[in-house]
PDB file of C-alpha atoms in Angstrom:
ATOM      1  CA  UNK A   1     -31.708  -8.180  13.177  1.00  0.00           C
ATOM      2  CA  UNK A   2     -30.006 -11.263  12.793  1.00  0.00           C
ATOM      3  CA  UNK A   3     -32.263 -12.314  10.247  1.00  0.00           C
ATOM      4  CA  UNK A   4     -31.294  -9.632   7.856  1.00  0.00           C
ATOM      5  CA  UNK A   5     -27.770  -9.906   8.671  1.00  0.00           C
ATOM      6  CA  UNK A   6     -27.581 -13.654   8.057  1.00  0.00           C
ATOM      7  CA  UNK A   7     -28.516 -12.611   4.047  1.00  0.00           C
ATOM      8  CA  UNK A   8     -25.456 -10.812   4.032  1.00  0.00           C
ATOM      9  CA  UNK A   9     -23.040 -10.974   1.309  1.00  0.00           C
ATOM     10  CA  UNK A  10     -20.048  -9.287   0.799  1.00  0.00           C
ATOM     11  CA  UNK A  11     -19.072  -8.403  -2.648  1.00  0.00           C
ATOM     12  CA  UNK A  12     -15.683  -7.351  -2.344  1.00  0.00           C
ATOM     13  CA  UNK A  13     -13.343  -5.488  -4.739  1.00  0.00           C
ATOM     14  CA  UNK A  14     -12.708  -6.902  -8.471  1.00  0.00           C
ATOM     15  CA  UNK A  15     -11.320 -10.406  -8.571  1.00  0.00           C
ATOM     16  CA  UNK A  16     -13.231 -11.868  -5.439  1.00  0.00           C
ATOM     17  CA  UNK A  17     -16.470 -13.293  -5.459  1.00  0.00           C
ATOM     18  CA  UNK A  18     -19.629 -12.473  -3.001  1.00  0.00           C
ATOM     19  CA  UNK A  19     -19.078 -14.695   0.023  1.00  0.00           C
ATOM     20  CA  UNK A  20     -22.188 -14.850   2.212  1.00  0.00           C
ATOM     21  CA  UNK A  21     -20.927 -14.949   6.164  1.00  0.00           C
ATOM     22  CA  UNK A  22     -22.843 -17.448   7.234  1.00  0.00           C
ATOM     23  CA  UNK A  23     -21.643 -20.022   5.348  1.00  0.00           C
ATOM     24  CA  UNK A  24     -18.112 -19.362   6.929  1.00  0.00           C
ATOM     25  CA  UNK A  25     -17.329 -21.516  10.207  1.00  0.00           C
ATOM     26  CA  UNK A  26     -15.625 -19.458  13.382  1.00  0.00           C
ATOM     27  CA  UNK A  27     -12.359 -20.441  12.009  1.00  0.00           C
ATOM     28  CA  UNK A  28     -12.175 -18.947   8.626  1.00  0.00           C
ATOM     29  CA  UNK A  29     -14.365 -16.102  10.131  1.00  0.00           C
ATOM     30  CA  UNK A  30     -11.849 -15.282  12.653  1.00  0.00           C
ATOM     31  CA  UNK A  31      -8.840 -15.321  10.151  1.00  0.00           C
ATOM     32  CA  UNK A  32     -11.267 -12.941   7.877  1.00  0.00           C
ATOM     33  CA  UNK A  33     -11.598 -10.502  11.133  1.00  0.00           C
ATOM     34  CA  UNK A  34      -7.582 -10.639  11.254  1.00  0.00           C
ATOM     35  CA  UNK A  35      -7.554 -10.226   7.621  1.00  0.00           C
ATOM     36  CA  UNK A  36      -9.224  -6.417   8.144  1.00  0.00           C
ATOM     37  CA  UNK A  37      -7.842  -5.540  11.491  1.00  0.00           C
ATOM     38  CA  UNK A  38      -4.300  -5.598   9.334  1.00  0.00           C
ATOM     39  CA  UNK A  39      -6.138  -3.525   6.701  1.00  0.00           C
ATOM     40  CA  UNK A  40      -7.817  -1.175   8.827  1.00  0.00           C
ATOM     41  CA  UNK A  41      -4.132  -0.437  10.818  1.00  0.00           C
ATOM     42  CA  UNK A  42      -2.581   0.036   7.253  1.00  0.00           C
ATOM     43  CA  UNK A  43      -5.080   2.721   6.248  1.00  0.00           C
ATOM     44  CA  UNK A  44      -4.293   4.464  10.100  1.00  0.00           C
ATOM     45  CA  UNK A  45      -0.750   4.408   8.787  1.00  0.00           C
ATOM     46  CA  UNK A  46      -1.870   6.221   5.686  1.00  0.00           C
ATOM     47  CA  UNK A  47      -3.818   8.761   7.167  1.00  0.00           C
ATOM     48  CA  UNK A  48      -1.099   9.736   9.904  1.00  0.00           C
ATOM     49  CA  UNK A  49       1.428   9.610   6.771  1.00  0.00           C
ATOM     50  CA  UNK A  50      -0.898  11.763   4.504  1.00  0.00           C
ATOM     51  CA  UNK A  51      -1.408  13.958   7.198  1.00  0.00           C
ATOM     52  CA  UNK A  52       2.321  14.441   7.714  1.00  0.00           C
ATOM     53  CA  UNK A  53       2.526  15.417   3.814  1.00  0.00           C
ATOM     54  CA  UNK A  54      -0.343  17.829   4.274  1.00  0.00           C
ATOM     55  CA  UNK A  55       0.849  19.858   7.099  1.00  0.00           C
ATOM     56  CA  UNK A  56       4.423  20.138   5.634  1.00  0.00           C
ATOM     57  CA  UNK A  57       3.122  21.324   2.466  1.00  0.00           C
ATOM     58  CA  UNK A  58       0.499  23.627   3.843  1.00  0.00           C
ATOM     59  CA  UNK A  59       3.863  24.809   6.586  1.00  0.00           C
ATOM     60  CA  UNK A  60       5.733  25.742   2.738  1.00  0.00           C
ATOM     61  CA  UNK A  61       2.552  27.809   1.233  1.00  0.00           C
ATOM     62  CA  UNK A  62       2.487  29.877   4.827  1.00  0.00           C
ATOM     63  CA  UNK A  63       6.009  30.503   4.827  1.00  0.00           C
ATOM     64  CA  UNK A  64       6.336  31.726   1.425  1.00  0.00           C
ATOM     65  CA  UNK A  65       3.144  33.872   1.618  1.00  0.00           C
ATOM     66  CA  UNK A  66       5.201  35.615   4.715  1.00  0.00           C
ATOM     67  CA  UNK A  67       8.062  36.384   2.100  1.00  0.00           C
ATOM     68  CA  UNK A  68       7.057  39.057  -0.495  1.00  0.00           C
ATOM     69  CA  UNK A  69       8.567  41.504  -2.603  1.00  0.00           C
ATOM     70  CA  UNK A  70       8.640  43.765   0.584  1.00  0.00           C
ATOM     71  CA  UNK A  71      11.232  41.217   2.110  1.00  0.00           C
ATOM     72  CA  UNK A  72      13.937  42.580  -0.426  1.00  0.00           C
ATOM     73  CA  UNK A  73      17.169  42.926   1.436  1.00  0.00           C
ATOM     74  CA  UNK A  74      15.501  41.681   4.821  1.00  0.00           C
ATOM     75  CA  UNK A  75      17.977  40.434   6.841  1.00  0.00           C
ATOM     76  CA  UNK A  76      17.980  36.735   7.644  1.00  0.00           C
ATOM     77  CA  UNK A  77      19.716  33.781   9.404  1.00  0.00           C
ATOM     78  CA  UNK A  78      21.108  31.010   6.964  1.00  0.00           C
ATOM     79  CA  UNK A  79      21.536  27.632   8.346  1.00  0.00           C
ATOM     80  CA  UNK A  80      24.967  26.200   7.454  1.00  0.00           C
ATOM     81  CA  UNK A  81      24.670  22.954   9.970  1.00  0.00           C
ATOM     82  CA  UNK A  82      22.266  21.783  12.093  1.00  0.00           C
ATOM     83  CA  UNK A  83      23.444  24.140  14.914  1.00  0.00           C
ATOM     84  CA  UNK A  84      24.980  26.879  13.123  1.00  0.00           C
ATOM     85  CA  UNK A  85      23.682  30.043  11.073  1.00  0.00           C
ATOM     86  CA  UNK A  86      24.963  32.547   9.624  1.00  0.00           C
ATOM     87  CA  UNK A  87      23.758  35.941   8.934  1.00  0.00           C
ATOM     88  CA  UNK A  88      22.490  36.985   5.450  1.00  0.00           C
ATOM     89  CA  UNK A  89      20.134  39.407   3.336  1.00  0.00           C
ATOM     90  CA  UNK A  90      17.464  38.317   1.428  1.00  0.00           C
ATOM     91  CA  UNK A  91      17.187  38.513  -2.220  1.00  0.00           C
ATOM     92  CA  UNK A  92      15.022  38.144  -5.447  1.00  0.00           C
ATOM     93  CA  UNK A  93      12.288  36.841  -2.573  1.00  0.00           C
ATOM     94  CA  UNK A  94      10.305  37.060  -6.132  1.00  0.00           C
ATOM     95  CA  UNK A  95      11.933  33.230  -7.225  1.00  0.00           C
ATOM     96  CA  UNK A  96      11.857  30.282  -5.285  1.00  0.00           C
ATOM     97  CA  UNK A  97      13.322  26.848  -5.698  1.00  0.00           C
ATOM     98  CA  UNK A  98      10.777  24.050  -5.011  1.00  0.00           C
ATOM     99  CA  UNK A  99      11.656  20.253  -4.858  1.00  0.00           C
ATOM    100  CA  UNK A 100       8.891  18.549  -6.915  1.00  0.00           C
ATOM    101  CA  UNK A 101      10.514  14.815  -6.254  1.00  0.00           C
ATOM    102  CA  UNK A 102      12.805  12.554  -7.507  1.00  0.00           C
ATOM    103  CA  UNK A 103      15.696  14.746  -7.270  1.00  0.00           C
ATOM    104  CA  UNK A 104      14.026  17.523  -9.705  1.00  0.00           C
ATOM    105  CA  UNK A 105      13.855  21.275  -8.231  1.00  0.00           C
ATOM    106  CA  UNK A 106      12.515  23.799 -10.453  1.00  0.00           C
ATOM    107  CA  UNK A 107      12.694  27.248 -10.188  1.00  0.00           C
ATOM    108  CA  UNK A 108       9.503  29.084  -9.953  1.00  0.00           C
ATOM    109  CA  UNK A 109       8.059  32.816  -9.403  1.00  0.00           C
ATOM    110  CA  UNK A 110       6.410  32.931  -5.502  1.00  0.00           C
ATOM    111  CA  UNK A 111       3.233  33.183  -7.322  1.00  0.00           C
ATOM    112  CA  UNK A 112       3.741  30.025  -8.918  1.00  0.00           C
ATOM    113  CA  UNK A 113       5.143  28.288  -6.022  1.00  0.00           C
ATOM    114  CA  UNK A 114       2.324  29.177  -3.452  1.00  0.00           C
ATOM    115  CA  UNK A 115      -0.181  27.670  -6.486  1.00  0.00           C
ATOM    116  CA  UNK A 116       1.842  24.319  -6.204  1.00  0.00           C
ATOM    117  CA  UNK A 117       1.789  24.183  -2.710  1.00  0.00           C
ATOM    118  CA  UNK A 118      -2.329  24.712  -2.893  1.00  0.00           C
ATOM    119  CA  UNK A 119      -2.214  21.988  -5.500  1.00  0.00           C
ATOM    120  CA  UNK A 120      -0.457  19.725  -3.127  1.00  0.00           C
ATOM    121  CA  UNK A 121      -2.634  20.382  -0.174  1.00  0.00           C
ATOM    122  CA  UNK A 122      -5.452  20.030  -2.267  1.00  0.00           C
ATOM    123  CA  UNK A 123      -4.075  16.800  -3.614  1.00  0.00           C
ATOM    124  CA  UNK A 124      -3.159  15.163   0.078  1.00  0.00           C
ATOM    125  CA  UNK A 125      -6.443  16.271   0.930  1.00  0.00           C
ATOM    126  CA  UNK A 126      -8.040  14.132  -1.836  1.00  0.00           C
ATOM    127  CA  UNK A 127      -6.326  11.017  -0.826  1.00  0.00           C
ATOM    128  CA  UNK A 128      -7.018  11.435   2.974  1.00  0.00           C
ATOM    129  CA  UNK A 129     -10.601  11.409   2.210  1.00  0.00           C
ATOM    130  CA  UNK A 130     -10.508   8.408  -0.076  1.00  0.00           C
ATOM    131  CA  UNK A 131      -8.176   6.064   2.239  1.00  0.00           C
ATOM    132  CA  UNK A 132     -10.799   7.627   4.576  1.00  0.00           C
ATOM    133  CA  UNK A 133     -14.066   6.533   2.819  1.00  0.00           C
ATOM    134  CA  UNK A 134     -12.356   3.015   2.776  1.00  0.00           C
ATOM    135  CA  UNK A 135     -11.203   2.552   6.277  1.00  0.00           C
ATOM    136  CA  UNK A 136     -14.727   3.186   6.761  1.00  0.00           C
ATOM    137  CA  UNK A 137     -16.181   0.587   4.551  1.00  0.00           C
ATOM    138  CA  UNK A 138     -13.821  -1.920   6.198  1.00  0.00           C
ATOM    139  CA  UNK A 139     -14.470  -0.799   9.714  1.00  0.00           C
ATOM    140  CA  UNK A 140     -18.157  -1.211   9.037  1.00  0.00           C
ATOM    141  CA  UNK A 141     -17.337  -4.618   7.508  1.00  0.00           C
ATOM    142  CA  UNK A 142     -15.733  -6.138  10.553  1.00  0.00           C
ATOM    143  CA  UNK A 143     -18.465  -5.249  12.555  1.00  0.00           C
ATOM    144  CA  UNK A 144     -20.893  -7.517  10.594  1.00  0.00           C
ATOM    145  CA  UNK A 145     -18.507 -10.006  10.579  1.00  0.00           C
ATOM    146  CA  UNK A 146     -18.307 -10.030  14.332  1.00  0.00           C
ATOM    147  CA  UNK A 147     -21.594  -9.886  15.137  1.00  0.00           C
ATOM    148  CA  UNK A 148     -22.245 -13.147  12.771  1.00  0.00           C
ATOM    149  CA  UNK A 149     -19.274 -14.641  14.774  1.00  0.00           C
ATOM    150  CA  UNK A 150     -21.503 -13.908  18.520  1.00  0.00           C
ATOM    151  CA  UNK A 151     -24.253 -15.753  16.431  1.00  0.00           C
ATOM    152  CA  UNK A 152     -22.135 -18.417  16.032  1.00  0.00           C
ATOM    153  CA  UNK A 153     -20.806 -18.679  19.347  1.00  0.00           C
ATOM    154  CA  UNK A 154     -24.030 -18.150  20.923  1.00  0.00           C
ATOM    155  CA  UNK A 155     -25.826 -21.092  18.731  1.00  0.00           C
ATOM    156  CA  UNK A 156     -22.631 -23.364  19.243  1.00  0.00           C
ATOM    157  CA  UNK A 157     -23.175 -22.693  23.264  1.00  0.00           C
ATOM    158  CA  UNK A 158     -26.504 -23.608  23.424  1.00  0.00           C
ATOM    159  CA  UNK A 159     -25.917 -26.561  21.825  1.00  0.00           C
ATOM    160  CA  UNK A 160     -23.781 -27.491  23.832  1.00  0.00           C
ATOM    161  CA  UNK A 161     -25.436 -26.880  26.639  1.00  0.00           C
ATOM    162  CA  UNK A 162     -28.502 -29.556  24.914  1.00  0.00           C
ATOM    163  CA  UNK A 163     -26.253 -32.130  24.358  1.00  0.00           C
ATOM    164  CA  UNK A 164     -25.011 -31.203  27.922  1.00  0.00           C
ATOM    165  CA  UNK A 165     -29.014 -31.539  29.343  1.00  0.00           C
ATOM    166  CA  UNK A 166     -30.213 -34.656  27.052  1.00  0.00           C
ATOM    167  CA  UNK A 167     -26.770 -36.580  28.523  1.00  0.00           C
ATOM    168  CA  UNK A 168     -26.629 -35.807  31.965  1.00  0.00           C
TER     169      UNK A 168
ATOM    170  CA  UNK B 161       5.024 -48.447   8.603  1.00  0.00           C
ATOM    171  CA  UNK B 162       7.201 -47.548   5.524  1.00  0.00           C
ATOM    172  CA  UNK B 163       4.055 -46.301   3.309  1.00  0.00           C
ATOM    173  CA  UNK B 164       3.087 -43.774   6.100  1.00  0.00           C
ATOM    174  CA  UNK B 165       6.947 -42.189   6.619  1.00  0.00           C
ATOM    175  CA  UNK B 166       7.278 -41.609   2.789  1.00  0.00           C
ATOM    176  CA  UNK B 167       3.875 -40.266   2.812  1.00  0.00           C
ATOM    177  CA  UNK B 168       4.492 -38.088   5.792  1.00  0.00           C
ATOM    178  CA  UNK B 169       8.192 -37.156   4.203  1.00  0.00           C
ATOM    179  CA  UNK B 170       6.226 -36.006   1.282  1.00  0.00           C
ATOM    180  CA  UNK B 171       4.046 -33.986   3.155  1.00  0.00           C
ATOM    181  CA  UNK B 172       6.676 -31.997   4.519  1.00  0.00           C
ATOM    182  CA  UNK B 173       8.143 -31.182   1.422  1.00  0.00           C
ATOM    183  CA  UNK B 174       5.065 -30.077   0.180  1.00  0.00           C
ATOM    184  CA  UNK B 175       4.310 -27.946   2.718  1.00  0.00           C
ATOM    185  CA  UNK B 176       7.889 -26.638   2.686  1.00  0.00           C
ATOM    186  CA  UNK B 177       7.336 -26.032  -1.126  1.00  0.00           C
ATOM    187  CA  UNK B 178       4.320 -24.414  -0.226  1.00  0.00           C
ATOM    188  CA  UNK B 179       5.656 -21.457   2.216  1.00  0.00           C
ATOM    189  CA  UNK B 180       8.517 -21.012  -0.111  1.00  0.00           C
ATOM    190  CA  UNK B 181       6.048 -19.816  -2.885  1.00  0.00           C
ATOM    191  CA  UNK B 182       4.440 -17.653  -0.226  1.00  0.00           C
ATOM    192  CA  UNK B 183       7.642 -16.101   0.353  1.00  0.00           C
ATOM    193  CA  UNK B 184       8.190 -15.274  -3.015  1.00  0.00           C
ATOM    194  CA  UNK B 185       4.440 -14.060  -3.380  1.00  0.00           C
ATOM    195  CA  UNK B 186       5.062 -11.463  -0.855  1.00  0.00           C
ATOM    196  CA  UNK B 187       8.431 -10.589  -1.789  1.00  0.00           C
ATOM    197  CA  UNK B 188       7.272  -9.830  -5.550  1.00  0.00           C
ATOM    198  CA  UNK B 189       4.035  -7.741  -3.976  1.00  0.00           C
ATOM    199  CA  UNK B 190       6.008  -5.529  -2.079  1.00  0.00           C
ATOM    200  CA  UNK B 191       7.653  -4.957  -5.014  1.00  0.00           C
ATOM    201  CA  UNK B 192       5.189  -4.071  -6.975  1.00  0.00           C
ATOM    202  CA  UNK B 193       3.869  -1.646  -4.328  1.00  0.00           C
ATOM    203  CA  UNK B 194       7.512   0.444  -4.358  1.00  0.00           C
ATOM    204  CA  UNK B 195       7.446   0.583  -8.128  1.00  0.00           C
ATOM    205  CA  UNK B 196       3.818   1.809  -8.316  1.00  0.00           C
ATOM    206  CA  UNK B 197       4.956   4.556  -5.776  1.00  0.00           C
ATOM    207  CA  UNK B 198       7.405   5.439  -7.760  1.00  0.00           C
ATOM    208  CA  UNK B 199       5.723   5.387 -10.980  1.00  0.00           C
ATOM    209  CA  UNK B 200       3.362   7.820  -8.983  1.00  0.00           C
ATOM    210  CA  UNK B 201       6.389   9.745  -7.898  1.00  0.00           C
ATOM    211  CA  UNK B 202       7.647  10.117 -11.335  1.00  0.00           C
ATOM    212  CA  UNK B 203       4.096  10.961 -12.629  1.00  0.00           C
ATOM    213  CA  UNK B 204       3.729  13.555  -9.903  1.00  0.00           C
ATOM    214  CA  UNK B 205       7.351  15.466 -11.451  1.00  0.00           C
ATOM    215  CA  UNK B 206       6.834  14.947 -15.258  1.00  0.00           C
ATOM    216  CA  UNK B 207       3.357  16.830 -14.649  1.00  0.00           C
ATOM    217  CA  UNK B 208       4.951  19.839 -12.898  1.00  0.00           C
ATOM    218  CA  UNK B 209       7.904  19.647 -15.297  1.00  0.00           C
ATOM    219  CA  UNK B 210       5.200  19.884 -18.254  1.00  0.00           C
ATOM    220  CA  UNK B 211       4.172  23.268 -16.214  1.00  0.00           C
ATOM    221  CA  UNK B 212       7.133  24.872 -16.171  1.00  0.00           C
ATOM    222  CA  UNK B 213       7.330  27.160 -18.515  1.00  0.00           C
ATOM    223  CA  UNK B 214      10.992  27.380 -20.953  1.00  0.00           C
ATOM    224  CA  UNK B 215      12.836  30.103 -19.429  1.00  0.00           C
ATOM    225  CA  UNK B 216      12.040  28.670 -15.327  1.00  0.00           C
ATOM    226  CA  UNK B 217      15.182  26.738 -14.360  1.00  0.00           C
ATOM    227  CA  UNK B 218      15.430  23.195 -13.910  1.00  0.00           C
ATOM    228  CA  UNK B 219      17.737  21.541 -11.374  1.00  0.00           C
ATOM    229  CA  UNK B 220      18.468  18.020 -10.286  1.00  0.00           C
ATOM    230  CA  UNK B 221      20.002  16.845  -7.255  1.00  0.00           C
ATOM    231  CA  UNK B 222      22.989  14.758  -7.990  1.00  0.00           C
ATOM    232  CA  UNK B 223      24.659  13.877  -4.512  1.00  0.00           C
ATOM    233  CA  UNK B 224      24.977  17.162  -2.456  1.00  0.00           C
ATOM    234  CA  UNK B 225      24.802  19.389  -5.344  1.00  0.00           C
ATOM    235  CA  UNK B 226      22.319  21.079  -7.227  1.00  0.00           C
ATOM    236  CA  UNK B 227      23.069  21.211 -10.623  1.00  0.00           C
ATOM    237  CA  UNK B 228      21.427  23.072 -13.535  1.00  0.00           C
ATOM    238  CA  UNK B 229      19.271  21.009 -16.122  1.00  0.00           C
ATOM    239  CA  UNK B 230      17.724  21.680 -19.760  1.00  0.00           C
ATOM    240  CA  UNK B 231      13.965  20.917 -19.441  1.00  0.00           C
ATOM    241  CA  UNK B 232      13.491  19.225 -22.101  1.00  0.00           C
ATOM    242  CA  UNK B 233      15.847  17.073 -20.867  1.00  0.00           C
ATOM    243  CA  UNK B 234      14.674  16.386 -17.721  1.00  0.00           C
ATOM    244  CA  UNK B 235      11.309  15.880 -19.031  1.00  0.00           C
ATOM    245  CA  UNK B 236      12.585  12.847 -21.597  1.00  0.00           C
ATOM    246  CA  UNK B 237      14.553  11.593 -18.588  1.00  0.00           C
ATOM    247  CA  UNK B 238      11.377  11.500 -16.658  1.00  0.00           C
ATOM    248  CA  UNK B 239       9.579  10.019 -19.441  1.00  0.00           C
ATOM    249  CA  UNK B 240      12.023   7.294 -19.986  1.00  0.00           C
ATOM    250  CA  UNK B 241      12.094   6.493 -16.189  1.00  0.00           C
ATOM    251  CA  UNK B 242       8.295   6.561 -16.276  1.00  0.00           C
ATOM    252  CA  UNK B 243       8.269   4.336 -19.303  1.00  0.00           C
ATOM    253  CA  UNK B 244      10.908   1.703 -17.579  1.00  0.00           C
ATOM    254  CA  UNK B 245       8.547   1.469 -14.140  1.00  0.00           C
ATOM    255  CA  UNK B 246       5.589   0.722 -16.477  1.00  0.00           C
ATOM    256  CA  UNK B 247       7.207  -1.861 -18.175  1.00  0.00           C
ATOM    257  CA  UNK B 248       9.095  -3.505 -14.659  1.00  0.00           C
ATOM    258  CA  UNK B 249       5.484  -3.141 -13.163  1.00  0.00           C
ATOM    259  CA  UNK B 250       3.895  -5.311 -15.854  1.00  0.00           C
ATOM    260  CA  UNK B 251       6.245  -7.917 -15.267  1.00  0.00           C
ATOM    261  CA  UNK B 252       5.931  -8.261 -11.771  1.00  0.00           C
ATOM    262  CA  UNK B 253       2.033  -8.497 -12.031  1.00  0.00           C
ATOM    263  CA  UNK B 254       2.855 -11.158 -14.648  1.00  0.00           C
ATOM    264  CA  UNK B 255       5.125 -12.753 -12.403  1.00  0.00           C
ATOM    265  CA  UNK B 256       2.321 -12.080  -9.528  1.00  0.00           C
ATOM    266  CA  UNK B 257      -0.604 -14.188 -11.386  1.00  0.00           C
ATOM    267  CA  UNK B 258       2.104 -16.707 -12.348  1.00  0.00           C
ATOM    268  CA  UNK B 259       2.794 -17.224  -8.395  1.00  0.00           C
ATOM    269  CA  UNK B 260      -0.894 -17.651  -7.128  1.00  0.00           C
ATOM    270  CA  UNK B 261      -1.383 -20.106 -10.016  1.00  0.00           C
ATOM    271  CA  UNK B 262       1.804 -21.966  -8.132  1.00  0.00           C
ATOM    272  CA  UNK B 263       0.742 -21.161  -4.787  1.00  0.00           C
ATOM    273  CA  UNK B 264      -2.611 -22.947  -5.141  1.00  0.00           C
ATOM    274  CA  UNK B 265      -1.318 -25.782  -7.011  1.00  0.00           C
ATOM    275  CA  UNK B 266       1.011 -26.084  -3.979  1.00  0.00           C
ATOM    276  CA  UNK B 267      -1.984 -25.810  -1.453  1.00  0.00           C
ATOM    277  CA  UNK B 268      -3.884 -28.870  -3.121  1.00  0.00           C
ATOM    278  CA  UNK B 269      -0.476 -31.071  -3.352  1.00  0.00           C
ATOM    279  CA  UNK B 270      -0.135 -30.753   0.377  1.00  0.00           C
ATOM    280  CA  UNK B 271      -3.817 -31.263   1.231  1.00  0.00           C
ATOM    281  CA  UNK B 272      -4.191 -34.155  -1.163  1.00  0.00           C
ATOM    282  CA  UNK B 273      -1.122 -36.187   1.085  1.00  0.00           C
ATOM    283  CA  UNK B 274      -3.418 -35.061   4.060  1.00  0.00           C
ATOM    284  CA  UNK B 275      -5.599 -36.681   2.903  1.00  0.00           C
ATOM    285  CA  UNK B 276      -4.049 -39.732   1.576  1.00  0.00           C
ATOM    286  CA  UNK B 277      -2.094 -39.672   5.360  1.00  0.00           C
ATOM    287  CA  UNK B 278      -5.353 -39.316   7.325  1.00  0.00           C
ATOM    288  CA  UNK B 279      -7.226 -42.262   4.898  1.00  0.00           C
ATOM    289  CA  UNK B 280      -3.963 -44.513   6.043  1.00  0.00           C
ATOM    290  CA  UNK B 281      -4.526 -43.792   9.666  1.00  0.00           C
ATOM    291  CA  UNK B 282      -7.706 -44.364  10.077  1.00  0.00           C
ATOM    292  CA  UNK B 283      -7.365 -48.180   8.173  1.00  0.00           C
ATOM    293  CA  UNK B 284      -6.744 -50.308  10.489  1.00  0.00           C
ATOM    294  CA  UNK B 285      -3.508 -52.297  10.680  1.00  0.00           C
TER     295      UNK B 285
END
């Protein structure tokens, strides 16, 4: 096992070249470990983030799928503040208003709006699986690296421990 | 011993030199990474915007109000905005390479006075 992971090289993304682990000392390995444990918390970030985006936009598709042409005139409660509403009926539940980012809202048929909001999930979805696929590679990475830093360790021990023997 | 202060007065200042071009490095990444979000951002609306068909209205939030927009507006105002972030990223991935060139220029100034300080203390007096 530690034969074939001693031939290990890492080709990483454009712009770096292969770097075979071995040749590293326990130093630079270390700060190469560090190196991906900040990656890998990143891409936890992302995911929790992406999965935030997902949920809210998937929460939008429900609750505009609950409002159809047979809520026409359905009384509602409008919040004014935080704390406050105010009563209301519901009209033209045919046209929505949807914020599509950086300030822009356009006005769009329910029909239209429930297709963005599947376009949206659809798009988070994407991502998650991609910053996914990558956490993966790097988690996988980090676990060669450490087990070439225990081969280290465990050679630099024992010869320690011969020096130790040959001068006592 | 006079030659080792300067030496070890230059090293300082080197490695001072150094972490200030590290600074910079990371100041100019993160901004690259907030103007490729937005350039995403911006991507994200001018593709919706090029969905919407003429007679859908178009609003844009300006402070607490919603006010109505021409499309075609909007969209060139998108574009424009899309076409500034392009041309601000560019520059800061300019100014990027530019800064590791400086960065490891700085690196072997400070570890060619190590060395030069570790060859002096070694000689002996």
């Amino acid at each position: 096992m530690a034969a074939v992971k001693s031939q290990s090289s890492l080709t990483q993304q454009s712009g770096m070249q292969a770097v075979d682990l071995t040749k590293l000392n326990l130093m630079q390995l270390t700060q190469f470990k560090q190196g991906l444990d900040t990656d890998l918390q990143f891409y936890q970030e992302s995911l929790q983030n992406l999965k935030l985006a997902q949920s809210k936009f998937q929460e939008s598709g429900d609750s505009l799928s609950r409002m159809n042409s047979d809520s026409e005139g359905a009384n509602v409660l409008v919040p004014l503040t935080g704390s406050m509403y105010v009563p209301g009926k519901l009209t033209n539940p045919g046209k929505v208003v949807v914020d599509i980012g950086t300030g822009y809202y356009v006005e769009k048929s329910s029909k239209d709006a429930q297709d963005y909001f599947n376009r949206k999930v659809k798009y988070v979805t994407e991502n998650m699986e991609r910053v996914q696929a990558i956490g993966n590679e790097k988690a996988k990475i980090r676990e060669l690296v450490m087990d070439v830093m225990q081969d280290k360790l465990k050679a630099q021990f024992s010869q320690q421990a011969d020096a130790a023997a040959k001068s006592s | 011993m006079d030659v080792m202060e300067i030496l070890q007065k230059q090293f300082q200042e080197s490695a001072e030199k150094l972490q200030t071009t590290q600074k910079d490095y990371s100041k100019t990444l993160s901004d690259r990474q907030t103007l490729d979000s937005q350039l995403n951002e911006n991507r994200q609306v001018k593709e919706e915007l090029d969905l919407a068909t003429g007679d859908s209205k178009v609003y844009k939030l300006i402070g607490p109000a919603l006010v109505q927009q021409d499309l075609d507006e909007a969209k060139t105002n998108v574009e424009k905005r899309i076409s500034y972030i392009t041309g601000e990223l560019k520059r800061k991935e300019d100014m990027l390479k530019d800064m590791d060139k400086k960065q490891d220029e700085a690196r072997e100034k400070m570890q060619e006075i190590q060395i030069q300080l570790q060859k002096l203390q070694q000689a002996p007096n």
